[in-house]
mmCIF file of C-alpha atoms and ligand atoms in Angstrom:
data_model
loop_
_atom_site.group_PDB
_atom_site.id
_atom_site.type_symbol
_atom_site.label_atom_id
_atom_site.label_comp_id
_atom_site.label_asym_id
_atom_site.label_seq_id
_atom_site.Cartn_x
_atom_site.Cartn_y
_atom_site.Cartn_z
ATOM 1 C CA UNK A 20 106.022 115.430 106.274
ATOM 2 C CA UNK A 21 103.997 112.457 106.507
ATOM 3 C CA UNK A 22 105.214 109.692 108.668
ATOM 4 C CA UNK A 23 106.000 106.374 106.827
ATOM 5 C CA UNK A 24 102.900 103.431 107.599
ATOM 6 C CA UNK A 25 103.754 101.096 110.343
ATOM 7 C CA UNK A 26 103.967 98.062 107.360
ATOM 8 C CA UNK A 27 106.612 100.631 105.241
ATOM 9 C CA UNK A 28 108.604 101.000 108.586
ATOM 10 C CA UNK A 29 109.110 96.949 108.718
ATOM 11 C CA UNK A 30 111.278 95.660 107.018
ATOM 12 C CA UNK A 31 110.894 92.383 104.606
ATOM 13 C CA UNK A 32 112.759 89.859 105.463
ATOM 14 C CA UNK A 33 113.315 86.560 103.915
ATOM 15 C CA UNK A 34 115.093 83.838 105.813
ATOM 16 C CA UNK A 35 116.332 80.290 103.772
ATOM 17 C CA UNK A 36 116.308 77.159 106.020
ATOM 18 C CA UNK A 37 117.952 74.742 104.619
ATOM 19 C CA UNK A 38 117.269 71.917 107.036
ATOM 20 C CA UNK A 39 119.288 68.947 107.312
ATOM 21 C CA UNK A 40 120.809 69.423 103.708
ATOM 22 C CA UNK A 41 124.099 70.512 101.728
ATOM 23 C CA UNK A 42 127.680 69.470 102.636
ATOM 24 C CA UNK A 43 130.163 72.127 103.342
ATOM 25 C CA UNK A 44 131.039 72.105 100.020
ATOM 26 C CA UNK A 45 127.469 72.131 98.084
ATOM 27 C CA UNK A 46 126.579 74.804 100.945
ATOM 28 C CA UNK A 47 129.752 77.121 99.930
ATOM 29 C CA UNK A 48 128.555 76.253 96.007
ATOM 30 C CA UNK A 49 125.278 77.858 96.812
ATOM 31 C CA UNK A 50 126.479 80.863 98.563
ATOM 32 C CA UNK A 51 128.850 81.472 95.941
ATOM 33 C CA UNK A 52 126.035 81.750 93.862
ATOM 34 C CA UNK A 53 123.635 83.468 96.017
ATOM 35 C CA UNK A 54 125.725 85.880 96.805
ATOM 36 C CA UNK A 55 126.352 87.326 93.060
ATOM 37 C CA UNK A 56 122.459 86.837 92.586
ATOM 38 C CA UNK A 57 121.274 88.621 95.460
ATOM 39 C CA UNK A 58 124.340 91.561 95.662
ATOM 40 C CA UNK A 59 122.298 93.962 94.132
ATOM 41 C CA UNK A 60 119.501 93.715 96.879
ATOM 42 C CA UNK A 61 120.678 96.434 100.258
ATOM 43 C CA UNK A 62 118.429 98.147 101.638
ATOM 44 C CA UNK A 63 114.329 97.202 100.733
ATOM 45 C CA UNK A 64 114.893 93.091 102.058
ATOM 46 C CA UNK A 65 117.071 91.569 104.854
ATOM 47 C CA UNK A 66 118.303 88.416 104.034
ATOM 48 C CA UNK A 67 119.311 85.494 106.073
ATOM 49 C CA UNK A 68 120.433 81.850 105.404
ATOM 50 C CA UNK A 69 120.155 78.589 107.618
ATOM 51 C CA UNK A 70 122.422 76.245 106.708
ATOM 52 C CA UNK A 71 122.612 73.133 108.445
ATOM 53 C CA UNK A 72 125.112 73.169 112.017
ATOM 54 C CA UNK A 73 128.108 71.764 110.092
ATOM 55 C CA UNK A 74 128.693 74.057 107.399
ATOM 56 C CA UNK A 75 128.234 77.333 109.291
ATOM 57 C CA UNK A 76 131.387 78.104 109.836
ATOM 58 C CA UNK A 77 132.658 78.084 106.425
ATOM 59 C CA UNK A 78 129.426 79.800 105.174
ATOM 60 C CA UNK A 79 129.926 82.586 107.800
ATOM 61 C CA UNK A 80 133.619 83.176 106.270
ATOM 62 C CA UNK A 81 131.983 83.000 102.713
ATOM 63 C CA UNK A 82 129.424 85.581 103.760
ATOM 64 C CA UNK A 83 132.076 88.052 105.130
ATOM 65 C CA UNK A 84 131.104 91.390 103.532
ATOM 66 C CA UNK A 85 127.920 90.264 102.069
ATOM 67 C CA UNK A 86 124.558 91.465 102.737
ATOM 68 C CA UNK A 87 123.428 88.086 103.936
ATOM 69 C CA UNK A 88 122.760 87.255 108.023
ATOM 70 C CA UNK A 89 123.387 83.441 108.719
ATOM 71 C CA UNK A 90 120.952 82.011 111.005
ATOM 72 C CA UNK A 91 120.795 78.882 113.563
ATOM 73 C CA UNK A 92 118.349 76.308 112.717
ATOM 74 C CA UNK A 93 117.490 74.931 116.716
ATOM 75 C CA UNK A 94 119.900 75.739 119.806
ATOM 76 C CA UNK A 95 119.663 74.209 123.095
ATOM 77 C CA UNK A 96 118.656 76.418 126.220
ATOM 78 C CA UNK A 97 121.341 75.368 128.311
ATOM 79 C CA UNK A 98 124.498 77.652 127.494
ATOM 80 C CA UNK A 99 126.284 74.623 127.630
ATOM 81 C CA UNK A 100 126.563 71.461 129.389
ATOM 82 C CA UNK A 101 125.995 67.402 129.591
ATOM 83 C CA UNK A 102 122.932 67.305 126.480
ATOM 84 C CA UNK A 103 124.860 65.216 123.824
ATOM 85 C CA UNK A 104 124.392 65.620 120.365
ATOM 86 C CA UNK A 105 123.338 69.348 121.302
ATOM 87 C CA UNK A 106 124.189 73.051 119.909
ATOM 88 C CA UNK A 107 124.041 75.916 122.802
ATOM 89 C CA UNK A 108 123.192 79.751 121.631
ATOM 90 C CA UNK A 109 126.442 81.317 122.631
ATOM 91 C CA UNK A 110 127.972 78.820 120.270
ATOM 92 C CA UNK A 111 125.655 79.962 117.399
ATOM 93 C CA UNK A 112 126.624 83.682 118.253
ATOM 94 C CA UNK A 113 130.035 82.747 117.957
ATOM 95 C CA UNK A 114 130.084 81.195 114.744
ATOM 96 C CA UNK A 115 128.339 84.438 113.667
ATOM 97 C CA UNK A 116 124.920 83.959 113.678
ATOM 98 C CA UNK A 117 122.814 86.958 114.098
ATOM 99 C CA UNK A 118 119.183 84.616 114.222
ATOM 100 C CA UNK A 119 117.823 80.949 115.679
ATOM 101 C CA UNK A 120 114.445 79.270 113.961
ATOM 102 C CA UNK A 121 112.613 78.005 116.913
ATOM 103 C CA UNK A 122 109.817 75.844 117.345
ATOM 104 C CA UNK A 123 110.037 74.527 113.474
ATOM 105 C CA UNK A 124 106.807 72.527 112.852
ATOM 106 C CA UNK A 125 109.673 69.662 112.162
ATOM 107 C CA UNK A 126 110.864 70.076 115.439
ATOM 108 C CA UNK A 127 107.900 70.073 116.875
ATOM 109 C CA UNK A 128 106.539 67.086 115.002
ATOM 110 C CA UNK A 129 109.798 64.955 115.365
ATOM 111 C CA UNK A 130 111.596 65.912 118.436
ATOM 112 C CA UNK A 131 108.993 66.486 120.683
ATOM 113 C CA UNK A 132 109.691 70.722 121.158
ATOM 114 C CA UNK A 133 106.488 72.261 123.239
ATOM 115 C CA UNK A 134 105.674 76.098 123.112
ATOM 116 C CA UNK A 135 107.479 75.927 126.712
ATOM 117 C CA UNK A 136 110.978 74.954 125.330
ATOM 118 C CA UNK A 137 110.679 77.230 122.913
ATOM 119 C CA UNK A 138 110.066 79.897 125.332
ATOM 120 C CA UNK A 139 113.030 79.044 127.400
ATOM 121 C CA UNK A 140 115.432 78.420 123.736
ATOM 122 C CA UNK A 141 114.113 82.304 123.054
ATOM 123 C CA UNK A 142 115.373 83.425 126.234
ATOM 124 C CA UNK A 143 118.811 81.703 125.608
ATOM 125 C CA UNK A 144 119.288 83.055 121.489
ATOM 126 C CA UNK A 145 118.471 86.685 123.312
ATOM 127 C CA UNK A 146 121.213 85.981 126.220
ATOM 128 C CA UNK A 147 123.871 84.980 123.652
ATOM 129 C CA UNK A 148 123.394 88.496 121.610
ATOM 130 C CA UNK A 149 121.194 87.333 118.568
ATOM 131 C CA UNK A 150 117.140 87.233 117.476
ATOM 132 C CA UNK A 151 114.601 84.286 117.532
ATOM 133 C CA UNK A 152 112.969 83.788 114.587
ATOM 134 C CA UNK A 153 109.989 82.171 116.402
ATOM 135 C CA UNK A 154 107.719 79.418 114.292
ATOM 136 C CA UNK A 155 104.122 78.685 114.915
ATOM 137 C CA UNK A 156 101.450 77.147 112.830
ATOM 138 C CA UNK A 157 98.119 74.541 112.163
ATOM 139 C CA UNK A 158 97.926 71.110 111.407
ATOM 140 C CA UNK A 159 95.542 70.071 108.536
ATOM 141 C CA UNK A 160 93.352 68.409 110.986
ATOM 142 C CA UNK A 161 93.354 71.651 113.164
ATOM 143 C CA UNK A 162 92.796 73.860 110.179
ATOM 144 C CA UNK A 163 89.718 71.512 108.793
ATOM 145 C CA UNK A 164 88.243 71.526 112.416
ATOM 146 C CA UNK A 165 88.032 75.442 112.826
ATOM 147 C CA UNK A 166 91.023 75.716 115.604
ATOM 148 C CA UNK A 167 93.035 77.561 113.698
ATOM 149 C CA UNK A 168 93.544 80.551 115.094
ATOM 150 C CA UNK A 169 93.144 79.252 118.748
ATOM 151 C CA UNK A 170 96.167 77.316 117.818
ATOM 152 C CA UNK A 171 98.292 79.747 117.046
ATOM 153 C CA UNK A 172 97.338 81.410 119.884
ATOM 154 C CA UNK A 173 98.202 79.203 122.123
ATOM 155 C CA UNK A 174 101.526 78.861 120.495
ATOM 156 C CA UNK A 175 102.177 82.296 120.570
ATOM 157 C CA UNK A 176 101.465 82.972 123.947
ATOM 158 C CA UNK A 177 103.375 79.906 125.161
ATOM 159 C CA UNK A 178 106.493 81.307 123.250
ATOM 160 C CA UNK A 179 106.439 84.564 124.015
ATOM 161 C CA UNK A 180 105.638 84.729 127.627
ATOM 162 C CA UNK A 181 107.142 86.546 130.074
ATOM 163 C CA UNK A 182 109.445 89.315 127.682
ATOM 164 C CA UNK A 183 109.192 92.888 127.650
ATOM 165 C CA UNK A 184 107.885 94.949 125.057
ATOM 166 C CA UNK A 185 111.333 96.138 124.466
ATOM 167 C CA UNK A 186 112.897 92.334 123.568
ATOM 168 C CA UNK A 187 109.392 91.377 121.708
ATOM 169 C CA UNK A 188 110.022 94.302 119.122
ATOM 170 C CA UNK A 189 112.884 92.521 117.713
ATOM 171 C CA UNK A 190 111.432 88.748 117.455
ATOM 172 C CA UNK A 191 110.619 87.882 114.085
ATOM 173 C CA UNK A 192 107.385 85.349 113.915
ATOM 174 C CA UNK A 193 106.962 82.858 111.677
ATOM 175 C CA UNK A 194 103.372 81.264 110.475
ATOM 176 C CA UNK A 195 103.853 77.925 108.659
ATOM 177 C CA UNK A 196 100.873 76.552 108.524
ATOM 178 C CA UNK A 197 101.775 72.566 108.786
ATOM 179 C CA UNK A 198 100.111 71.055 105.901
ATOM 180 C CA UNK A 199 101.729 74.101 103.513
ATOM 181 C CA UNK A 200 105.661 72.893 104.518
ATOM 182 C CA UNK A 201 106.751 70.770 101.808
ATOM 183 C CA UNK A 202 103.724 69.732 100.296
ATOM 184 C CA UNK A 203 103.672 72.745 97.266
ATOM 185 C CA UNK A 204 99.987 73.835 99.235
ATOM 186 C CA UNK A 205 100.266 77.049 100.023
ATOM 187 C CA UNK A 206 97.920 79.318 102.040
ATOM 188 C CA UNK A 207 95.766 80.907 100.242
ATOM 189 C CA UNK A 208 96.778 85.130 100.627
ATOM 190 C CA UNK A 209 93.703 85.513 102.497
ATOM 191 C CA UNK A 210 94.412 82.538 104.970
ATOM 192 C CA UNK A 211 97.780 83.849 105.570
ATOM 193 C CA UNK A 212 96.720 87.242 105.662
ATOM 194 C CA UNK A 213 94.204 86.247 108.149
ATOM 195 C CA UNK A 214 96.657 84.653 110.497
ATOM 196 C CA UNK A 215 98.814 87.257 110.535
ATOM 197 C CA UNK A 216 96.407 89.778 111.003
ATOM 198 C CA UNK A 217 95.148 87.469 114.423
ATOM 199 C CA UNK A 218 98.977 87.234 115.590
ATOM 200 C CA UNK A 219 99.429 91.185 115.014
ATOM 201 C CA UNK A 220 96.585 91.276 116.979
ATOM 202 C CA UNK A 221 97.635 88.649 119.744
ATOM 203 C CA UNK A 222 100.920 90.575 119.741
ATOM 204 C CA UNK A 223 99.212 93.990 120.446
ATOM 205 C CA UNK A 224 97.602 92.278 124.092
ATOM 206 C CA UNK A 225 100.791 90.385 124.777
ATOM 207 C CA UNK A 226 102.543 94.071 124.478
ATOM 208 C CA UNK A 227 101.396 96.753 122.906
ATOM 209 C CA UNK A 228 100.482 98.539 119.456
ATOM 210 C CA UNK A 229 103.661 100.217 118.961
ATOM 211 C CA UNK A 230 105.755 97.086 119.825
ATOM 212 C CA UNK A 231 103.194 94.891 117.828
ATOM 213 C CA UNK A 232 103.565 97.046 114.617
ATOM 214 C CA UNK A 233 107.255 96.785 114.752
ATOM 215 C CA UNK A 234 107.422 92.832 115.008
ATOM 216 C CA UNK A 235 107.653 91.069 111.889
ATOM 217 C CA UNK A 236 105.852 88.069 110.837
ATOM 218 C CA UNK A 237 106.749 85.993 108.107
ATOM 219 C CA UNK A 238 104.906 83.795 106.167
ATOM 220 C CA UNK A 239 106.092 79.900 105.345
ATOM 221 C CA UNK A 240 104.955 76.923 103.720
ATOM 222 C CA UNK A 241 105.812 76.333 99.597
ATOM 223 C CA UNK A 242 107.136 79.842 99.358
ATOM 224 C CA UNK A 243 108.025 79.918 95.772
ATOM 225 C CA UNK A 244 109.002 82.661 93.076
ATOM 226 C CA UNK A 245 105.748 82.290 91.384
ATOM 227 C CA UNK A 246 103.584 83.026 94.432
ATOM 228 C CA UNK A 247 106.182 85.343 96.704
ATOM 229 C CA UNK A 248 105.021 88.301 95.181
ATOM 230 C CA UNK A 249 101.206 88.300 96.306
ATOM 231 C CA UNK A 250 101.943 86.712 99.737
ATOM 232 C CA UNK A 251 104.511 89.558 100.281
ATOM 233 C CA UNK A 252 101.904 92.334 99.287
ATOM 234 C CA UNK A 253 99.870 91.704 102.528
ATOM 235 C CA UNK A 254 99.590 94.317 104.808
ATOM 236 C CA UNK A 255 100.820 91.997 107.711
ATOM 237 C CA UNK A 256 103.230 89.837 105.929
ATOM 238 C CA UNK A 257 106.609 90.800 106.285
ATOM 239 C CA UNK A 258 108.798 88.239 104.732
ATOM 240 C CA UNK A 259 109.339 84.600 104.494
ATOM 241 C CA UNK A 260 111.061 81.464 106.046
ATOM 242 C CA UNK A 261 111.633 79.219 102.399
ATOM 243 C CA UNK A 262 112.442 75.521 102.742
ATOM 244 C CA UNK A 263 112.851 73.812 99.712
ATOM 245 C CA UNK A 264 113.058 76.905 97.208
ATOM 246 C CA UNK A 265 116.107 77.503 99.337
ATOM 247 C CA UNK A 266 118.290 75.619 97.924
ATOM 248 C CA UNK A 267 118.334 76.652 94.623
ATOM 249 C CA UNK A 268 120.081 79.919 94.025
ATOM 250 C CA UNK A 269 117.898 80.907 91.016
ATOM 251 C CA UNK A 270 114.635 80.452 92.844
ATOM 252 C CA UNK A 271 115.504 82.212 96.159
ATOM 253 C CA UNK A 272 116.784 85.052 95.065
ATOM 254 C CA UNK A 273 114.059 85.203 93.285
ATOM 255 C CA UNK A 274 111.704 85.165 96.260
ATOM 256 C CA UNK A 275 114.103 87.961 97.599
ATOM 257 C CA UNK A 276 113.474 90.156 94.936
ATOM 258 C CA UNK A 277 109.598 89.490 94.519
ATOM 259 C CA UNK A 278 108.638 92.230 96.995
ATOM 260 C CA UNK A 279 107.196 94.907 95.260
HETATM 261 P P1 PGA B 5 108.984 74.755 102.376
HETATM 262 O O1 PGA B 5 109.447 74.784 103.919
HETATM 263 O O2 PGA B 5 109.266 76.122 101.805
HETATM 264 O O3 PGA B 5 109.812 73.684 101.756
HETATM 265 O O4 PGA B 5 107.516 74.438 102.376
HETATM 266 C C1 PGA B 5 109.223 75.922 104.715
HETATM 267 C C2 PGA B 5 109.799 75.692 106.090
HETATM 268 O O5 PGA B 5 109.751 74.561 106.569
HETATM 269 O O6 PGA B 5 110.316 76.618 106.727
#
């Protein structure tokens, strides 16, 4: 019997990051409804929600028995300690998170986070028990001026140094290109294709082939139901990281069930 391709044997995943919206109770609306939209959808996608720090609590109890992971949208890299106004990992993992975005574009852009935090935040999310969903990507300016896939090199390398093959399997990448977050420009399939392609192959020197075939990379930036499908049919895109089509039940699981 044949062997299943390396791209069959990963498996899509689509993460919603809801960044710094929804109340408890608007977040518990939408998982109410996400929840009896997505139910149907086991095996083919893994799903996973960011809500924002304050409501994951009650969203982990509202997800009990559901086929959606909740996810951490930043952690500190201290396990715990004087950094006020700060979350640590083990406090993510205890809340029930099973994933940390790190390295958001936003975070980068507004609170100053370098390739070498995000190296040491990966180390803490795999410490405390869960999976870094790890987030690089272009500026405009870098894009226009031909850098981008030295870039995201660098980025890559600076986040990922210094694991074994054996942790690197299980990171999940994300490539947002900057200018596509928010602004309803998305890539193009064959920019993001090409991207992805470049980390798969950045991956493969970091590691290896085997461990760079298993890694998923997901594309973000104006993920929407009307253009989820074609992005998702790329050999080397594995899933998504949504913003803004997030938060709308309707539109998300839509996204979830675009792959083909
Ligand atoms: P967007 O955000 O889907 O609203 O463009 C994506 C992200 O920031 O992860």
């Amino acid at each position: 019997m044949a062997l299943p391709s390396a791209s069959l044997a990963r498996r899509c995943f689509i993460a919603g990051n809801w960044k710094m919206n929804k109340t408890v109770a608007d977040s518990l609306t939408l998982v109410r409804e996400l929840r009896n939209a997505i139910s149907q959808v086991r095996d083919r996608v893994e799903v996973a929600i960011a809500p924002p720090f304050t409501a994951l609590h009650p969203v982990a109890r509202a997800l009990e028995d559901s086929n959606i992971a909740l996810a951490g949208q930043n952690c500190h890299a201290s396990d715990s300690g004087a950094f006020t106004g700060e979350i640590a990992a083990p406090m993510l993992k205890e809340l029930g998170c099973s994933y940390v975005i790190l390295g958001h574009s936003e975070r980068r852009q507004f609170f100053g986070e370098t390739d070498a935090g995000v190296n040491r935040k990966t180390a803490a999310v795999l410490k405390a028990g869960m999976l870094p969903i790890i987030c690089v990507g272009e500026t405009l300016e870098e894009r226009e001026g031909g850098k981008t896939l030295s870039v995201v090199e660098t980025q890559v390398k600076g986040c990922l140094q210094g694991f074994a093959a054996a942790e690197g399997a299980k990171f999940v990448i994300a490539y947002e290109p900057v200018w596509a977050i928010g602004t309803g420009k998305v890539a193009t399939t064959r920019q993001a294709q090409e991207v992805h392609a470049h980390i798969r192959a950045l991956l493969t020197g970091i590691w290896n082939a085997d461990t760079a075939q298993q890694i998923r990379i997901q594309y973000g930036g104006s993920v929407k139901p009307d253009n989820a499908a074609e992005l998702l049919a790329q050999t080397d895109i594995d899933g998504a990281l949504v913003g803004g089509a997030s938060l709308k039940a309707a539109d998300f699981s839509a996204i979830v069930k675009a792959k083909g």
